[in-house]
Structures are given as C-alpha cells and as structure tokens.
Tab-separated table of C-alpha atoms in Angstrom:
chain	number	residue	atom	x	y	z
A	1	ILE	CA	-5.461	69.884	-126.894
A	2	GLN	CA	-2.917	72.402	-125.756
A	3	ASN	CA	-3.315	74.186	-129.047
A	4	ILE	CA	-7.040	74.281	-128.890
A	5	PHE	CA	-6.884	75.634	-125.459
A	6	ASN	CA	-4.288	78.376	-126.403
A	7	LYS	CA	-6.384	79.422	-129.317
A	8	VAL	CA	-9.445	79.587	-127.334
A	9	MET	CA	-7.805	81.386	-124.471
A	10	PHE	CA	-5.926	83.876	-126.485
A	11	GLN	CA	-9.025	84.628	-128.561
A	12	ARG	CA	-11.026	85.248	-125.343
A	13	GLU	CA	-8.372	87.664	-124.028
A	14	LEU	CA	-8.270	89.522	-127.425
A	15	ASP	CA	-12.172	89.818	-127.353
A	16	ALA	CA	-12.094	90.984	-123.871
A	17	TYR	CA	-9.507	93.761	-124.663
A	18	SER	CA	-11.513	94.672	-127.807
A	19	GLN	CA	-14.661	95.087	-125.750
A	20	GLU	CA	-12.777	97.268	-123.269
A	21	GLY	CA	-11.836	99.439	-126.242
A	22	LEU	CA	-8.202	98.680	-125.935
A	23	ASP	CA	-5.926	98.701	-129.116
A	24	ILE	CA	-4.850	95.077	-129.807
A	25	THR	CA	-3.432	95.420	-133.206
A	26	PHE	CA	0.146	94.836	-131.847
A	27	PHE	CA	-0.634	91.569	-130.345
A	28	ASP	CA	-0.460	88.408	-132.622
A	29	PRO	CA	-1.288	85.249	-130.364
A	30	PRO	CA	1.503	82.622	-130.460
A	31	ASP	CA	0.834	79.561	-132.444
A	32	ASN	CA	2.309	76.344	-131.352
A	33	TRP	CA	0.806	74.060	-134.041
A	34	SER	CA	4.171	73.313	-135.520
A	35	CYS	CA	5.334	71.985	-132.067
A	36	VAL	CA	2.228	69.986	-131.631
A	37	GLU	CA	2.835	68.366	-135.180
A	38	LEU	CA	6.359	67.412	-133.879
A	39	PHE	CA	4.710	65.125	-131.382
A	40	ILE	CA	1.780	63.800	-133.400
A	41	SER	CA	2.832	63.661	-137.075
A	42	GLY	CA	2.573	60.053	-138.437
A	43	GLN	CA	5.766	58.011	-138.512
A	44	ALA	CA	7.971	61.023	-137.627
A	45	GLY	CA	6.227	62.094	-134.509
A	46	ILE	CA	7.769	61.884	-131.031
A	47	ILE	CA	4.833	60.004	-129.725
A	48	ARG	CA	5.139	57.380	-132.699
A	49	VAL	CA	8.814	56.927	-132.179
A	50	ILE	CA	8.251	56.351	-128.556
A	51	GLN	CA	5.493	53.996	-129.026
A	52	ASP	CA	7.527	52.005	-131.459
A	53	GLN	CA	10.469	51.672	-129.115
A	54	VAL	CA	8.283	50.671	-126.233
A	55	ASN	CA	6.327	48.037	-128.454
A	56	THR	CA	9.646	46.452	-129.294
A	57	GLY	CA	10.061	45.256	-125.408
A	58	ARG	CA	13.600	45.929	-125.531
A	59	GLN	CA	15.619	47.726	-122.869
A	60	SER	CA	16.863	49.983	-125.397
A	61	ALA	CA	13.568	51.841	-125.631
A	62	ASP	CA	14.973	54.338	-123.240
A	63	GLY	CA	17.966	56.631	-123.025
A	64	GLU	CA	20.583	56.936	-125.661
A	65	GLN	CA	18.955	54.497	-128.108
A	66	LEU	CA	15.616	56.190	-127.803
A	67	VAL	CA	17.239	59.695	-128.348
A	68	THR	CA	19.477	58.347	-131.387
A	69	THR	CA	16.143	57.172	-133.089
A	70	LEU	CA	14.437	60.611	-132.225
A	71	ASN	CA	17.367	62.373	-133.684
A	72	ARG	CA	17.343	60.398	-136.816
A	73	THR	CA	13.670	60.711	-137.197
A	74	CYS	CA	12.861	64.224	-136.106
A	75	LYS	CA	15.992	66.099	-136.972
A	76	VAL	CA	14.420	67.786	-140.099
A	77	HIS	CA	11.741	69.365	-138.007
A	78	LYS	CA	12.281	72.924	-137.111
A	79	ASP	CA	11.313	72.650	-133.426
A	80	TYR	CA	13.409	69.615	-132.791
A	81	GLN	CA	16.978	70.099	-131.662
A	82	ALA	CA	19.508	67.202	-130.867
A	83	GLY	CA	21.337	67.550	-127.610
A	84	ASP	CA	25.171	68.637	-128.167
A	85	PRO	CA	27.857	68.714	-125.558
A	86	ALA	CA	28.006	72.419	-125.235
A	87	SER	CA	24.209	73.175	-124.871
A	88	VAL	CA	23.614	70.248	-122.290
A	89	ARG	CA	26.527	71.354	-120.246
A	90	ASN	CA	25.285	74.896	-120.210
A	91	LEU	CA	21.844	73.601	-119.144
A	92	VAL	CA	23.285	71.414	-116.464
A	93	LEU	CA	25.516	74.366	-115.021
A	94	ALA	CA	22.312	76.538	-114.943
A	95	LYS	CA	20.281	74.031	-113.208
A	96	GLN	CA	22.987	73.299	-110.585
A	97	GLU	CA	23.149	76.944	-110.030
A	98	LYS	CA	19.520	77.100	-109.393
A	99	CYS	CA	19.404	73.891	-107.291
A	100	LYS	CA	22.455	74.171	-105.065
A	101	GLY	CA	23.713	70.939	-103.464
A	102	PHE	CA	22.080	68.724	-106.176
A	103	LYS	CA	24.377	66.927	-108.628
A	104	ILE	CA	22.866	66.602	-112.023
A	105	ASP	CA	24.255	63.720	-113.895
A	106	VAL	CA	23.089	63.959	-117.653
A	107	ARG	CA	24.805	62.749	-120.767
A	108	TYR	CA	24.311	64.923	-123.985
A	109	GLN	CA	23.651	61.520	-125.917
A	110	GLU	CA	20.363	61.136	-123.850
A	111	CYS	CA	19.112	64.700	-124.379
A	112	PHE	CA	17.098	66.537	-127.048
A	113	GLN	CA	15.118	69.815	-127.008
A	114	VAL	CA	11.743	70.895	-128.337
A	115	ASN	CA	11.503	74.563	-129.155
A	116	HIS	CA	8.028	75.625	-127.962
A	117	TYR	CA	6.728	79.183	-128.378
A	118	ALA	CA	7.082	79.880	-124.744
A	119	GLY	CA	10.699	78.668	-124.768
A	120	PRO	CA	12.865	75.602	-125.228
A	121	VAL	CA	12.057	72.483	-123.282
C-alpha cells in the first residue's frame, strides 16, 4: 500500500510541476519496492517469519529468538541488516542524547535494521 501511495503521490507532484512548466528532469522519484518485498516475499519475508514464530505459540516468538530467525532468513536481502554491537550502541547513544533522562536498554541480539529509501529504520 505504501509503495502504491508513493508512486501515485510522487507522480501527481511530477505532473503538477510539469503543468507549471518546471524542469523536473533532475528528479527521479524514490522506489521502495525492494523494501516492500523484504516484508512480503513468500517464505523469506519479515511478515511470514513473524507469523510463523507467533503460530508456534512459543514464548520464543519475540526478542532474540525472533531476530535470530530473521537474521538467518533475511540476511541476503539488500535492505536487511542484522544488528551488531557497534551500530546498536551508536543508535542507543544518539537516542539517549535526544531523550535526556531516559535510559534505553537494548541488546544488539534483539535488533535488526531495514534500509528504507527515506533512511534506516
């Protein structure tokens, strides 16, 4: 849905610029289809992995076990990145700087990153 929305909205903006006589040859709208595929692609998509983990009914359907399964299943996708100690530490420090007074307790084993066209999530 997000991909369709982006295509429609960016195309509308490009059409409006064109109607106003603005040069838009420099602008190539972002394409997040690869990121969408990371979530929905068959057996290897994030949604399928989460669904399988939840359907097992085990307590391990969350946290480190889930992320371990995601890392194993999604690691070959270009928009997926497993959490590592250095990047998670840097992220926590940056968030603590923004949210002074809040302690953020995160283990890198429970983290992964999706590389979206708007930035890492």
